[in-house]
XYZ file of C-alpha atoms in Angstrom:
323
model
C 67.405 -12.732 -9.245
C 68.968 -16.121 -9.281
C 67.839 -18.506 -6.448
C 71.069 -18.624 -3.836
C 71.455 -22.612 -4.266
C 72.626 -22.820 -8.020
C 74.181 -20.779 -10.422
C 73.142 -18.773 -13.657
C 75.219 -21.555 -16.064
C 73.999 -24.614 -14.247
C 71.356 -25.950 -16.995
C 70.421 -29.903 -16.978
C 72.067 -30.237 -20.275
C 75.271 -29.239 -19.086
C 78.993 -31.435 -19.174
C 80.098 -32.774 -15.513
C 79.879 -29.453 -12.815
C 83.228 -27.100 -12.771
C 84.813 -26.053 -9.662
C 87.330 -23.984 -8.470
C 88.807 -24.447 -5.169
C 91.410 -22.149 -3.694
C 93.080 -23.429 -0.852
C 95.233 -25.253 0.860
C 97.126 -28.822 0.795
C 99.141 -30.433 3.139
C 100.444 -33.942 3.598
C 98.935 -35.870 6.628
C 100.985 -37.771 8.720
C 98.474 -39.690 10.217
C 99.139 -42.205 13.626
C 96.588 -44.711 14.948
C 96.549 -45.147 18.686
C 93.801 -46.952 21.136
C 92.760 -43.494 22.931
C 93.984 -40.077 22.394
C 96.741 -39.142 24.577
C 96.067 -37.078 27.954
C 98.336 -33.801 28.485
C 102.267 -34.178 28.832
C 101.242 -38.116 28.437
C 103.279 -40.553 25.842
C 100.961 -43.555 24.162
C 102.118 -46.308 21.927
C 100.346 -46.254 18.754
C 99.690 -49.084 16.264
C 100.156 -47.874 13.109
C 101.986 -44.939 10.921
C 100.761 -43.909 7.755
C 101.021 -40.584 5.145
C 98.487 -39.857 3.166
C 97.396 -36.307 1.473
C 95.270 -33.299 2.878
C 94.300 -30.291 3.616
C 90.840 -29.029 3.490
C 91.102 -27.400 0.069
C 92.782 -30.299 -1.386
C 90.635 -32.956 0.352
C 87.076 -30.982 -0.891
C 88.976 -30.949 -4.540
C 89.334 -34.485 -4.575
C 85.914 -35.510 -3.093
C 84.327 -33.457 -5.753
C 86.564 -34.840 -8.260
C 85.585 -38.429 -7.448
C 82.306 -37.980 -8.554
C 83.505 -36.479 -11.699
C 83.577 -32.772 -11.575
C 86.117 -30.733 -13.296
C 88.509 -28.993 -10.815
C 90.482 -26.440 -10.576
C 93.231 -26.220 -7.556
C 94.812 -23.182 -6.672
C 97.311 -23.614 -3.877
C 101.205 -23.510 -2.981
C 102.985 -26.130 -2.041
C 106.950 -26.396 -1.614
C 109.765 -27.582 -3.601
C 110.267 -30.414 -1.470
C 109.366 -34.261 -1.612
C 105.740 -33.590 -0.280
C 105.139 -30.495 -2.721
C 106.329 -32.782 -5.544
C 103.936 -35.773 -4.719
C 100.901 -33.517 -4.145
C 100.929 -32.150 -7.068
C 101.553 -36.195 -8.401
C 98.499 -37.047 -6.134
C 96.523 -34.027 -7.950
C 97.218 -35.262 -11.685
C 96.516 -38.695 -10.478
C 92.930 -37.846 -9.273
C 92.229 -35.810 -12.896
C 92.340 -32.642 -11.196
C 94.145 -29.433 -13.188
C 97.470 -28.472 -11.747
C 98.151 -25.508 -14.081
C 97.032 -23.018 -11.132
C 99.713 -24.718 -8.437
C 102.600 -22.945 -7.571
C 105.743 -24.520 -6.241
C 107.581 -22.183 -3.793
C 111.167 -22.481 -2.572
C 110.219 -20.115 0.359
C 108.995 -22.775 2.844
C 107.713 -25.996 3.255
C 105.264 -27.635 1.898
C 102.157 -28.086 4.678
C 101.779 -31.033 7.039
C 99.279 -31.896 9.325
C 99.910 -34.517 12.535
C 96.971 -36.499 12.896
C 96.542 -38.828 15.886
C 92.902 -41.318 15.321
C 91.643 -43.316 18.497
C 89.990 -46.917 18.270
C 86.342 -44.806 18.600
C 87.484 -42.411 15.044
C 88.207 -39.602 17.009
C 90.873 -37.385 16.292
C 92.994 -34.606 16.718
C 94.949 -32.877 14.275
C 97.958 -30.141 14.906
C 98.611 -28.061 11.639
C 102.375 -26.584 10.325
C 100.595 -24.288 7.375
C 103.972 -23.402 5.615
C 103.430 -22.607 2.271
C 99.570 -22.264 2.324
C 100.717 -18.799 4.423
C 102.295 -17.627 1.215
C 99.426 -17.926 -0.894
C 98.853 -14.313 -1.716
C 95.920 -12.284 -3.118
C 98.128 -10.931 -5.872
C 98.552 -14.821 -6.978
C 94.869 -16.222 -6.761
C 93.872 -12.492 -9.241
C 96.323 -13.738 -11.591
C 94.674 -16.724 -11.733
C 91.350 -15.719 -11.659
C 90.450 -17.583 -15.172
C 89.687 -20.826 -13.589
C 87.748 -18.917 -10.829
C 85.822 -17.287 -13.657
C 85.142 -20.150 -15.435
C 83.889 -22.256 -12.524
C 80.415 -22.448 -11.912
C 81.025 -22.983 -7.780
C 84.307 -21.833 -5.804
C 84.984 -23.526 -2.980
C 87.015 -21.753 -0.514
C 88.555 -22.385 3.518
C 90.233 -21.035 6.044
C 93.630 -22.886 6.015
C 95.491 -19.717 3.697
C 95.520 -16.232 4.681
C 91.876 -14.560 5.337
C 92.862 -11.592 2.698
C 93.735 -14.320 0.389
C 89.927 -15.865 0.791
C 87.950 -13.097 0.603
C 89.826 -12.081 -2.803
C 88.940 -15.406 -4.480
C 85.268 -14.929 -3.163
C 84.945 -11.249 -4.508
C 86.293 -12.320 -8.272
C 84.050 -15.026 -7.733
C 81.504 -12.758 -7.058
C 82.854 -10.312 -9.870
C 82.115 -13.135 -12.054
C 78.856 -14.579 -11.295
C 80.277 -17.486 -9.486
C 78.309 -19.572 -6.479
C 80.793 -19.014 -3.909
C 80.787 -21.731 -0.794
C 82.958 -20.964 2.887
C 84.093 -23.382 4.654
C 84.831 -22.207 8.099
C 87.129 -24.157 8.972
C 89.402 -24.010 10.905
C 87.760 -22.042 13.701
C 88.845 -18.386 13.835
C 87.626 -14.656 14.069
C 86.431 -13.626 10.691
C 85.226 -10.209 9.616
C 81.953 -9.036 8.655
C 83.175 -8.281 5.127
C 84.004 -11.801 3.999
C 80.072 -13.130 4.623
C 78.823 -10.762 2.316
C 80.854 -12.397 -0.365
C 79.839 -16.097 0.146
C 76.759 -17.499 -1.181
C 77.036 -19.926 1.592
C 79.315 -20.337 4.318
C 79.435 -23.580 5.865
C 80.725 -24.350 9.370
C 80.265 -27.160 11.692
C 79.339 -26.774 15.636
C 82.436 -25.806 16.868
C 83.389 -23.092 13.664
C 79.759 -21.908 14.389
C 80.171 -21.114 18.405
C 83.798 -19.142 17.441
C 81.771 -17.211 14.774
C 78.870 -16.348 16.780
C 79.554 -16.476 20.156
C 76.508 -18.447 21.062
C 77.119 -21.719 22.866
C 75.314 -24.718 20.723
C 74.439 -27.306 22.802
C 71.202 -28.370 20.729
C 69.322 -27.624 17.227
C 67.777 -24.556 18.439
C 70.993 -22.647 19.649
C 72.623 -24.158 16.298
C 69.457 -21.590 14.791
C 70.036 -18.642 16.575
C 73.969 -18.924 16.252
C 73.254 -19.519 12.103
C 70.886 -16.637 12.285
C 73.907 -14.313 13.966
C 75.874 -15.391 11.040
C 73.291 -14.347 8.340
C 72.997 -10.861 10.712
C 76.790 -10.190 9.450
C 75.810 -10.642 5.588
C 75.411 -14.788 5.055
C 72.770 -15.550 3.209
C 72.559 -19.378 3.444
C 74.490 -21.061 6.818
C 74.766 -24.882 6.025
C 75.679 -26.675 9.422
C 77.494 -29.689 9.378
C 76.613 -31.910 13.246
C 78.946 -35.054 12.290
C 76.687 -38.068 13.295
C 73.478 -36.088 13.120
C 73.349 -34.825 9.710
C 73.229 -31.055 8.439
C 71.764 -28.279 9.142
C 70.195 -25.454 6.283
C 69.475 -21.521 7.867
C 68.341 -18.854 6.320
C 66.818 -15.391 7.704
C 63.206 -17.080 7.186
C 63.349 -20.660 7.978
C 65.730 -23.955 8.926
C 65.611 -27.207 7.597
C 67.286 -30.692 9.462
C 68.677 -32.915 7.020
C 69.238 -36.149 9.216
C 71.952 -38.838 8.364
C 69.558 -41.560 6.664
C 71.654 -44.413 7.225
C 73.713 -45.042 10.705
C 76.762 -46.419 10.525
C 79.741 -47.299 12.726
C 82.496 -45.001 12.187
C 86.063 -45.727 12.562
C 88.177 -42.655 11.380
C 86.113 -39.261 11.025
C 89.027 -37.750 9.719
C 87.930 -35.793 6.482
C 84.110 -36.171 6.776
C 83.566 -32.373 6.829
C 85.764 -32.168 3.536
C 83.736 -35.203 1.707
C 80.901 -33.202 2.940
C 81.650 -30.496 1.339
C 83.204 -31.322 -1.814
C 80.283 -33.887 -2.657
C 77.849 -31.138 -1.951
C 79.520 -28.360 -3.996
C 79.385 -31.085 -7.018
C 75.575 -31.294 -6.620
C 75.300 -27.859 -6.552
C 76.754 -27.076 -9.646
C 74.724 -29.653 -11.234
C 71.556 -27.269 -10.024
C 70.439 -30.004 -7.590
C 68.000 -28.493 -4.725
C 70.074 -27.333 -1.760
C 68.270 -29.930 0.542
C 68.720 -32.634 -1.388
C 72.716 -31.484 -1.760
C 72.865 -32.151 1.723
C 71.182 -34.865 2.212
C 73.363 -36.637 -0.873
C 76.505 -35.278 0.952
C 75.502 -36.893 3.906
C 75.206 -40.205 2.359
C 78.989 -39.754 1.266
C 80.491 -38.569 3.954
C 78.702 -41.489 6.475
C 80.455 -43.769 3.596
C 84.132 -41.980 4.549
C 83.725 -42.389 8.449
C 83.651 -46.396 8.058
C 87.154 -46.171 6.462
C 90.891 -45.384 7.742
C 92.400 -42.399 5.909
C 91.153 -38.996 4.469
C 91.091 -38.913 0.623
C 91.366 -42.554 0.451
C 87.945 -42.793 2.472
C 85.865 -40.668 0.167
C 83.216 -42.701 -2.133
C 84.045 -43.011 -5.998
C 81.056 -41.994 -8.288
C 80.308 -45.457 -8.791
C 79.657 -46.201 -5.222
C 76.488 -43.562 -4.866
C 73.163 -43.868 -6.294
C 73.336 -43.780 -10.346
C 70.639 -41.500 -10.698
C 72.286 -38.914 -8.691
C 74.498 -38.310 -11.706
C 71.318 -38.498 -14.599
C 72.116 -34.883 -15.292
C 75.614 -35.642 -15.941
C 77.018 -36.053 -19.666
């Protein structure tokens, strides 16, 4: 059987890696403020900006950068932020055939407060990522199909998800999980991702293990892999990643320390730069490790999409197999 880390069509001749995302995008409206505010308490900030997100949208466009062919499948709404997404998706060379613009609801926002130290915290209206249904994404299942990795997350409706991962599946698709954000997930939906990717917060909700240092990050992987993952890549922010599998664990380190100033989006750059190596057949350590590089590059700049490293910013020969 195929080895879990690449897929059946990824061959070194190959054109620039496909992808599929199905997710969700929102518009971030994004203030910058000296410390987070305490409960009930009312801070001056020093600066208002909007910039696009969501985590589907944000992985799409970090994958894009480096030059893969994407696929987004989402709903947005017929509103000024629906209309400039999809703007903001055409601008970045990513395929907008599979969006739908819905009257129903509003398009999704997220309100993002960032400290002086790059911490954040981020409150979430979903609106028309809700309406994303599973009846939609099979209709579209050609650019799932045709992918050689789909990238999925938790920010549209669970029944939604695990359809996209079982065509996926169906078709002989790498399937990745992001589980983010942190929620109760069933048993069912592990067994269709190839690997499901949470950082240390995601990975306490899902296994109910506290992880406080590398060893219960193990066991709580392991728990994960006991309800039908195969591979649980942990993202630890500052630290690096994490690889699990039912016989062994590797600890990718960051390889370069920097001094972050907005961690907003890291996970996402993480992930979409690491699905892109991937799909270009690249060994799964070495994905990480390459995905750490470009998501230490996004924490040293304000903003979410507009932090994540162009192609031309990483290493040339990470792209040799590239046409």
């Amino acid at each position: 059987c195929r080895p879990s880390w690449r897929t059946e069509r990824t061959k070194p001749e190959m054109m620039l890696p496909t992808i599929c995302v199905v997710g969700s995008s929102n518009m971030d409206l994004i203030t910058y403020t000296s410390r987070l505010p305490k409960r009930g308490e009312t801070l001056r900030g020093t600066r208002f900006q909007t910039g696009f997100g969501g985590k589907g949208a944000n992985q799409a466009v970090a994958a894009a950068l480096l030059g893969a062919h994407v696929d987004m499948v989402c709903k947005v709404g017929m509103d000024s932020f629906g209309k400039d997404m999809i703007a903001n998706f055409s601008a970045r060379g990513i395929s907008t055939s599979n969006i739908i613009s819905c009257p129903d609801a509003s398009s999704g926002v997220a309100s993002i407060a960032v400290s002086e130290d790059g911490s954040n915290n981020i409150i979430i209206v979903s609106g028309t990522n809700d309406l994303l249904s599973v009846e939609e994404v099979t209709a579209r299942q050609d650019c799932i199909k045709n992918a050689q990795v789909l990238l999925t997350q938790l920010e549209i409706n669970v029944d939604t998800t695990l359809a996209a991962l079982k065509l996926a599946r169906q078709h002989g698709v790498l399937t990745i999980l992001n589980t983010a954000p942190a929620q109760a997930l069933p048993d069912e939906i592990f067994a269709y991702a190839d690997i499901v990717s949470p950082n240390e917060t995601e990975l306490e909700t899902l296994s109910g293990r506290s992880v406080a240092s590398s060893e219960d990050a193990v066991l709580a992987a392991r728990e994960i892999i006991r309800r039908g993952a195969k591979q649980v890549v942990v993202t630890l922010g500052e630290k690096g990643s994490l690889l699990v599998d039912s016989q062994s664990s590797t600890f990718v380190p960051i390889e370069q320390k920097v001094s972050a100033i907005d961690t907003t989006g890291a996970g996402d750059c993480f992930l979409g730069c690491f699905a892109f190596f991937v799909a270009q057949g690249v060994p799964i350590t070495e994905c990480m490790r390459r995905a750490n590089a470009a998501a230490g590059i996004s924490v040293t700049r304000l903003g979410t999409q507009t932090s994540f490293p162009k192609r031309e910013e990483l290493p040339m020969e990470w792209f040799s197999e590239c046409k």
